[in-house]
Amino acid sequence: MSTPYASAAPYYARYRPPYPAEFYELLADRFALDGSQTVLDLGAGPGPITLALAPLADQVYAVDPDPAMLAEGSRLAEERGLANTSWLVGDAAGIGRLCLPRIDLCVIGRAFHLMDRDRVPADLDAVLAPRGGIVLVDSVPRPGVPRPPWAAVVEEVCARFLGAGPGGADEWDDEDRPGGAEDAEDHLAKSPFSRVETVTWDQTLRHTVDEVIGLRYSCPSSCPALFGDRRAAFESELRQALLDHDPGGVHSRTVRVRAAIATRRRP
């Protein structure tokens, strides 16, 4: 059964900004990724992390509850000739039922807040190799940087078509998710993977009008299916509102990418 993300899948895959190359370099260094490891991408969506790590691993398992997301990721993997990826329908509550082999690294991108944050590390303890670890990664608006004015333009147009929803105009950055990075790290610190280190990178992202629309469609609260036969009108109105706000058609924001690397404490 598909989740609200189903119609958002192709937009999520195309328009969500990738994590920086430095993030993957960090993973390769910390976990000695040399093409012989097995990696789990939990809550994978359409697999941007899976696709990026496939060249560095022997096998990558992408697990997500939404078949549409996995289908999009599988299609992209086939296009890129990445035969060492497996796309499994499942959720974090059923890790033990997936019959996975020994895992060297589990990466969770923007999804830990949707999981049982006490149970998941405990379940992963049974499948992760002795020197394996869990890495949580997300991106949020950079602290201390004002919200870009164009985000309010997006929010206003969305509200006219869908009403005031739970997500903000910058929902793709998980600004309104429960808990937060510090809360997630607290859960890890109380788990078998209690040695936690955090690394951050700041990014300035620039979006065209079409990219802003694509980002909006990548969110469950404003995925294409929700607009029905008003979708064309929504796109036209949002495009015009953004161009009225900035005729140059380029909309910038600054985000902070945060990676929490959790490993077991050694005796």
mmCIF file of C-alpha atoms in Angstrom:
data_model
loop_
_atom_site.group_PDB
_atom_site.id
_atom_site.type_symbol
_atom_site.label_atom_id
_atom_site.label_comp_id
_atom_site.label_asym_id
_atom_site.label_seq_id
_atom_site.Cartn_x
_atom_site.Cartn_y
_atom_site.Cartn_z
ATOM 1 C CA MET A 1 0.000 0.000 0.000
ATOM 2 C CA SER A 2 1.415 3.360 -1.030
ATOM 3 C CA THR A 3 1.908 6.222 1.413
ATOM 4 C CA PRO A 4 1.237 9.932 0.704
ATOM 5 C CA TYR A 5 4.696 10.020 -0.861
ATOM 6 C CA ALA A 6 3.627 7.903 -3.847
ATOM 7 C CA SER A 7 2.990 10.737 -6.330
ATOM 8 C CA ALA A 8 5.903 12.669 -4.827
ATOM 9 C CA ALA A 9 8.459 9.944 -5.644
ATOM 10 C CA PRO A 10 9.789 11.222 -8.991
ATOM 11 C CA TYR A 11 9.960 14.791 -7.656
ATOM 12 C CA TYR A 12 11.758 13.666 -4.527
ATOM 13 C CA ALA A 13 14.338 11.832 -6.634
ATOM 14 C CA ARG A 14 14.859 14.721 -9.049
ATOM 15 C CA TYR A 15 14.577 17.861 -6.938
ATOM 16 C CA ARG A 16 15.766 17.119 -3.400
ATOM 17 C CA PRO A 17 19.314 18.500 -3.174
ATOM 18 C CA PRO A 18 21.985 15.809 -2.765
ATOM 19 C CA TYR A 19 24.100 15.602 0.326
ATOM 20 C CA PRO A 20 27.563 17.093 -0.213
ATOM 21 C CA ALA A 21 30.446 14.999 -1.508
ATOM 22 C CA GLU A 22 32.199 15.580 1.834
ATOM 23 C CA PHE A 23 29.523 13.499 3.550
ATOM 24 C CA TYR A 24 30.275 10.452 1.426
ATOM 25 C CA GLU A 25 34.002 11.012 1.772
ATOM 26 C CA LEU A 26 33.498 10.969 5.536
ATOM 27 C CA LEU A 27 31.608 7.661 5.368
ATOM 28 C CA ALA A 28 34.266 6.108 3.146
ATOM 29 C CA ASP A 29 36.979 7.171 5.563
ATOM 30 C CA ARG A 30 35.273 6.289 8.860
ATOM 31 C CA PHE A 31 33.990 2.899 7.711
ATOM 32 C CA ALA A 32 36.853 2.020 5.336
ATOM 33 C CA LEU A 33 34.508 1.589 2.387
ATOM 34 C CA ASP A 34 36.568 -0.184 -0.251
ATOM 35 C CA GLY A 35 33.938 -2.028 -2.280
ATOM 36 C CA SER A 36 33.699 -5.042 0.021
ATOM 37 C CA GLN A 37 31.129 -3.799 2.560
ATOM 38 C CA THR A 38 27.396 -4.291 2.923
ATOM 39 C CA VAL A 39 25.374 -1.137 3.567
ATOM 40 C CA LEU A 40 21.777 -0.601 4.696
ATOM 41 C CA ASP A 41 19.925 2.569 3.680
ATOM 42 C CA LEU A 42 16.971 2.597 6.094
ATOM 43 C CA GLY A 43 14.029 4.826 5.179
ATOM 44 C CA ALA A 44 15.674 5.136 1.790
ATOM 45 C CA GLY A 45 12.955 6.870 -0.223
ATOM 46 C CA PRO A 46 14.057 6.777 -3.878
ATOM 47 C CA GLY A 47 17.566 6.011 -2.707
ATOM 48 C CA PRO A 48 19.797 9.052 -3.178
ATOM 49 C CA ILE A 49 22.075 7.651 -0.479
ATOM 50 C CA THR A 50 21.868 4.131 -1.913
ATOM 51 C CA LEU A 51 22.840 5.353 -5.368
ATOM 52 C CA ALA A 52 25.743 7.414 -4.034
ATOM 53 C CA LEU A 53 27.136 4.598 -1.871
ATOM 54 C CA ALA A 54 26.727 1.768 -4.396
ATOM 55 C CA PRO A 55 30.115 2.445 -6.079
ATOM 56 C CA LEU A 56 31.783 2.250 -2.643
ATOM 57 C CA ALA A 57 30.162 -0.991 -1.422
ATOM 58 C CA ASP A 58 29.708 -4.607 -2.390
ATOM 59 C CA GLN A 59 25.949 -4.473 -1.764
ATOM 60 C CA VAL A 60 23.509 -1.781 -0.669
ATOM 61 C CA TYR A 61 20.035 -2.607 0.646
ATOM 62 C CA ALA A 62 17.471 0.185 0.315
ATOM 63 C CA VAL A 63 14.504 -0.293 2.664
ATOM 64 C CA ASP A 64 11.394 1.891 2.614
ATOM 65 C CA PRO A 65 7.664 1.376 3.249
ATOM 66 C CA ASP A 66 6.615 3.072 -0.007
ATOM 67 C CA PRO A 67 6.776 0.899 -3.147
ATOM 68 C CA ALA A 68 6.569 3.952 -5.402
ATOM 69 C CA MET A 69 9.683 5.441 -3.842
ATOM 70 C CA LEU A 70 11.566 2.172 -4.206
ATOM 71 C CA ALA A 71 10.428 1.757 -7.807
ATOM 72 C CA GLU A 72 11.833 5.183 -8.634
ATOM 73 C CA GLY A 73 15.138 4.322 -6.977
ATOM 74 C CA SER A 74 15.331 0.958 -8.715
ATOM 75 C CA ARG A 75 14.723 2.649 -12.062
ATOM 76 C CA LEU A 76 17.543 5.109 -11.432
ATOM 77 C CA ALA A 77 19.889 2.322 -10.335
ATOM 78 C CA GLU A 78 19.179 0.430 -13.549
ATOM 79 C CA GLU A 79 19.780 3.558 -15.613
ATOM 80 C CA ARG A 80 23.158 3.983 -13.934
ATOM 81 C CA GLY A 81 24.141 0.339 -14.223
ATOM 82 C CA LEU A 82 24.265 -0.176 -10.455
ATOM 83 C CA ALA A 83 23.573 -3.891 -10.165
ATOM 84 C CA ASN A 84 24.633 -4.139 -6.512
ATOM 85 C CA THR A 85 21.507 -2.510 -5.066
ATOM 86 C CA SER A 86 18.446 -4.271 -3.615
ATOM 87 C CA TRP A 87 15.152 -2.456 -3.061
ATOM 88 C CA LEU A 88 13.059 -3.906 -0.224
ATOM 89 C CA VAL A 89 9.606 -2.881 0.952
ATOM 90 C CA GLY A 90 9.713 -2.695 4.728
ATOM 91 C CA ASP A 91 9.992 -0.367 7.668
ATOM 92 C CA ALA A 92 12.266 0.203 10.600
ATOM 93 C CA ALA A 93 9.977 -1.796 12.882
ATOM 94 C CA GLY A 94 10.662 -4.955 10.891
ATOM 95 C CA ILE A 95 14.434 -5.014 10.554
ATOM 96 C CA GLY A 96 14.639 -8.536 11.920
ATOM 97 C CA ARG A 97 12.108 -9.815 9.381
ATOM 98 C CA LEU A 98 14.146 -8.632 6.403
ATOM 99 C CA CYS A 99 16.646 -11.507 6.785
ATOM 100 C CA LEU A 100 19.553 -9.206 5.992
ATOM 101 C CA PRO A 101 23.160 -10.397 6.004
ATOM 102 C CA ARG A 102 25.708 -8.870 8.363
ATOM 103 C CA ILE A 103 25.675 -5.092 7.794
ATOM 104 C CA ASP A 104 28.786 -2.913 7.995
ATOM 105 C CA LEU A 105 27.032 0.448 7.926
ATOM 106 C CA CYS A 106 23.455 1.691 8.314
ATOM 107 C CA VAL A 107 22.632 5.181 7.032
ATOM 108 C CA ILE A 108 19.325 6.878 7.840
ATOM 109 C CA GLY A 109 18.619 10.053 5.898
ATOM 110 C CA ARG A 110 15.930 12.422 7.205
ATOM 111 C CA ALA A 111 13.851 9.540 8.539
ATOM 112 C CA PHE A 112 14.932 8.776 12.106
ATOM 113 C CA HIS A 113 12.276 11.109 13.539
ATOM 114 C CA LEU A 114 9.622 8.871 11.947
ATOM 115 C CA MET A 115 10.972 5.733 13.628
ATOM 116 C CA ASP A 116 10.937 4.273 17.115
ATOM 117 C CA ARG A 117 14.204 5.896 18.158
ATOM 118 C CA ASP A 118 14.811 3.493 21.017
ATOM 119 C CA ARG A 119 13.909 0.284 19.225
ATOM 120 C CA VAL A 120 15.720 0.866 15.940
ATOM 121 C CA PRO A 121 19.272 1.100 17.361
ATOM 122 C CA ALA A 122 18.562 -1.965 19.521
ATOM 123 C CA ASP A 123 17.355 -3.930 16.489
ATOM 124 C CA LEU A 124 20.333 -2.799 14.437
ATOM 125 C CA ASP A 125 22.642 -4.066 17.164
ATOM 126 C CA ALA A 126 21.715 -7.596 16.082
ATOM 127 C CA VAL A 127 22.658 -7.120 12.421
ATOM 128 C CA LEU A 128 25.549 -4.636 12.436
ATOM 129 C CA ALA A 129 29.122 -5.930 12.333
ATOM 130 C CA PRO A 130 31.262 -5.368 15.453
ATOM 131 C CA ARG A 131 32.948 -2.317 13.941
ATOM 132 C CA GLY A 132 29.813 -1.200 12.129
ATOM 133 C CA GLY A 133 27.817 1.910 12.899
ATOM 134 C CA ILE A 134 24.727 4.016 12.354
ATOM 135 C CA VAL A 135 24.889 7.367 10.602
ATOM 136 C CA LEU A 136 21.979 9.801 10.754
ATOM 137 C CA VAL A 137 22.012 12.620 8.232
ATOM 138 C CA ASP A 138 19.621 15.460 7.593
ATOM 139 C CA SER A 139 19.575 19.068 6.482
ATOM 140 C CA VAL A 140 17.812 21.956 8.170
ATOM 141 C CA PRO A 141 17.799 25.727 7.702
ATOM 142 C CA ARG A 142 21.112 27.065 8.935
ATOM 143 C CA PRO A 143 20.749 28.387 12.491
ATOM 144 C CA GLY A 144 20.821 32.149 12.703
ATOM 145 C CA VAL A 145 20.003 32.677 9.019
ATOM 146 C CA PRO A 146 16.590 34.299 8.417
ATOM 147 C CA ARG A 147 14.039 32.327 6.494
ATOM 148 C CA PRO A 148 14.218 33.342 2.819
ATOM 149 C CA PRO A 149 11.306 35.644 1.886
ATOM 150 C CA TRP A 150 10.381 33.534 -1.144
ATOM 151 C CA ALA A 151 9.463 30.639 1.197
ATOM 152 C CA ALA A 152 6.492 32.685 2.437
ATOM 153 C CA VAL A 153 5.397 33.183 -1.175
ATOM 154 C CA VAL A 154 5.330 29.416 -1.681
ATOM 155 C CA GLU A 155 3.447 28.877 1.565
ATOM 156 C CA GLU A 156 0.816 31.484 0.709
ATOM 157 C CA VAL A 157 0.057 29.989 -2.719
ATOM 158 C CA CYS A 158 -0.056 26.450 -1.311
ATOM 159 C CA ALA A 159 -2.489 27.573 1.374
ATOM 160 C CA ARG A 160 -4.834 29.024 -1.243
ATOM 161 C CA PHE A 161 -5.027 25.666 -2.995
ATOM 162 C CA LEU A 162 -4.709 23.178 -0.132
ATOM 163 C CA GLY A 163 -5.500 25.134 3.000
ATOM 164 C CA ALA A 164 -3.132 25.655 5.909
ATOM 165 C CA GLY A 165 -1.349 22.347 6.456
ATOM 166 C CA PRO A 166 1.150 21.029 8.988
ATOM 167 C CA GLY A 167 4.173 21.550 6.742
ATOM 168 C CA GLY A 168 5.830 24.876 6.047
ATOM 169 C CA ALA A 169 7.062 26.091 2.688
ATOM 170 C CA ASP A 170 10.485 24.718 3.521
ATOM 171 C CA GLU A 171 9.180 21.349 4.721
ATOM 172 C CA TRP A 172 11.697 19.625 2.452
ATOM 173 C CA ASP A 173 14.291 20.691 5.026
ATOM 174 C CA ASP A 174 12.369 18.979 7.844
ATOM 175 C CA GLU A 175 12.283 22.195 9.826
ATOM 176 C CA ASP A 176 9.078 21.178 11.576
ATOM 177 C CA ARG A 177 9.951 17.564 12.337
ATOM 178 C CA PRO A 178 9.485 16.431 15.937
ATOM 179 C CA GLY A 179 12.481 16.274 18.204
ATOM 180 C CA GLY A 180 15.510 17.356 16.255
ATOM 181 C CA ALA A 181 19.138 16.463 15.755
ATOM 182 C CA GLU A 182 20.021 16.811 19.431
ATOM 183 C CA ASP A 183 17.075 14.624 20.438
ATOM 184 C CA ALA A 184 18.145 11.948 17.935
ATOM 185 C CA GLU A 185 21.680 11.995 19.269
ATOM 186 C CA ASP A 186 20.374 11.600 22.819
ATOM 187 C CA HIS A 187 18.588 8.411 21.767
ATOM 188 C CA LEU A 188 21.741 7.090 20.133
ATOM 189 C CA ALA A 189 23.835 7.929 23.188
ATOM 190 C CA LYS A 190 21.570 5.679 25.274
ATOM 191 C CA SER A 191 21.752 2.831 22.736
ATOM 192 C CA PRO A 192 24.391 0.156 22.075
ATOM 193 C CA PHE A 193 25.884 2.718 19.661
ATOM 194 C CA SER A 194 26.637 5.243 22.367
ATOM 195 C CA ARG A 195 29.821 6.721 20.904
ATOM 196 C CA VAL A 196 28.371 9.627 18.918
ATOM 197 C CA GLU A 197 30.230 12.219 16.883
ATOM 198 C CA THR A 198 28.586 15.007 14.896
ATOM 199 C CA VAL A 199 29.924 16.639 11.746
ATOM 200 C CA THR A 200 28.236 19.543 9.930
ATOM 201 C CA TRP A 201 28.550 21.297 6.594
ATOM 202 C CA ASP A 202 26.815 24.497 5.459
ATOM 203 C CA GLN A 203 25.452 24.745 1.941
ATOM 204 C CA THR A 204 23.973 27.601 -0.043
ATOM 205 C CA LEU A 205 21.411 26.230 -2.476
ATOM 206 C CA ARG A 206 19.982 28.081 -5.484
ATOM 207 C CA HIS A 207 16.729 26.988 -7.073
ATOM 208 C CA THR A 208 15.052 27.979 -10.314
ATOM 209 C CA VAL A 209 11.291 28.483 -10.305
ATOM 210 C CA ASP A 210 10.775 24.993 -11.746
ATOM 211 C CA GLU A 211 12.978 23.548 -9.020
ATOM 212 C CA VAL A 212 10.979 25.294 -6.301
ATOM 213 C CA ILE A 213 7.799 23.779 -7.744
ATOM 214 C CA GLY A 214 9.468 20.366 -7.914
ATOM 215 C CA LEU A 215 10.579 20.660 -4.291
ATOM 216 C CA ARG A 216 7.030 21.543 -3.280
ATOM 217 C CA TYR A 217 5.739 18.419 -5.040
ATOM 218 C CA SER A 218 8.333 16.298 -3.239
ATOM 219 C CA CYS A 219 6.561 16.876 0.102
ATOM 220 C CA PRO A 220 3.696 14.621 1.277
ATOM 221 C CA SER A 221 1.605 17.619 2.348
ATOM 222 C CA SER A 222 1.681 19.054 -1.183
ATOM 223 C CA CYS A 223 2.353 16.097 -3.462
ATOM 224 C CA PRO A 224 0.875 16.279 -6.991
ATOM 225 C CA ALA A 225 -2.038 13.952 -6.228
ATOM 226 C CA LEU A 226 -3.488 16.427 -3.715
ATOM 227 C CA PHE A 227 -4.049 19.123 -6.338
ATOM 228 C CA GLY A 228 -6.195 17.005 -8.651
ATOM 229 C CA ASP A 229 -7.459 18.965 -11.644
ATOM 230 C CA ARG A 230 -6.202 22.227 -10.071
ATOM 231 C CA ARG A 231 -2.566 21.254 -10.497
ATOM 232 C CA ALA A 232 -1.970 23.304 -13.659
ATOM 233 C CA ALA A 233 -3.568 26.351 -12.042
ATOM 234 C CA PHE A 234 -1.391 25.898 -8.953
ATOM 235 C CA GLU A 235 1.792 25.700 -11.007
ATOM 236 C CA SER A 236 0.851 28.760 -13.040
ATOM 237 C CA GLU A 237 -0.020 30.823 -9.974
ATOM 238 C CA LEU A 238 3.084 29.778 -8.025
ATOM 239 C CA ARG A 239 5.355 30.424 -10.983
ATOM 240 C CA GLN A 240 3.943 33.907 -11.457
ATOM 241 C CA ALA A 241 4.106 34.693 -7.722
ATOM 242 C CA LEU A 242 7.757 33.664 -7.566
ATOM 243 C CA LEU A 243 8.646 35.721 -10.638
ATOM 244 C CA ASP A 244 6.802 38.716 -9.216
ATOM 245 C CA HIS A 245 8.855 38.320 -6.047
ATOM 246 C CA ASP A 246 12.148 37.986 -7.942
ATOM 247 C CA PRO A 247 12.102 38.495 -11.724
ATOM 248 C CA GLY A 248 15.551 36.927 -11.887
ATOM 249 C CA GLY A 249 13.969 33.561 -11.108
ATOM 250 C CA VAL A 250 16.700 32.320 -8.752
ATOM 251 C CA HIS A 251 15.774 31.586 -5.142
ATOM 252 C CA SER A 252 18.476 30.909 -2.553
ATOM 253 C CA ARG A 253 18.538 29.363 0.900
ATOM 254 C CA THR A 254 21.255 28.245 3.280
ATOM 255 C CA VAL A 255 21.047 24.855 4.955
ATOM 256 C CA ARG A 256 23.120 22.958 7.465
ATOM 257 C CA VAL A 257 23.787 19.289 6.734
ATOM 258 C CA ARG A 258 24.318 17.377 9.958
ATOM 259 C CA ALA A 259 25.681 13.836 10.233
ATOM 260 C CA ALA A 260 25.649 11.958 13.547
ATOM 261 C CA ILE A 261 28.032 8.990 13.476
ATOM 262 C CA ALA A 262 27.223 6.398 16.137
ATOM 263 C CA THR A 263 29.405 3.380 16.905
ATOM 264 C CA ARG A 264 29.767 0.955 19.804
ATOM 265 C CA ARG A 265 32.173 1.786 22.572
ATOM 266 C CA ARG A 266 35.168 -0.516 22.496
ATOM 267 C CA PRO A 267 36.245 -2.359 25.652
#
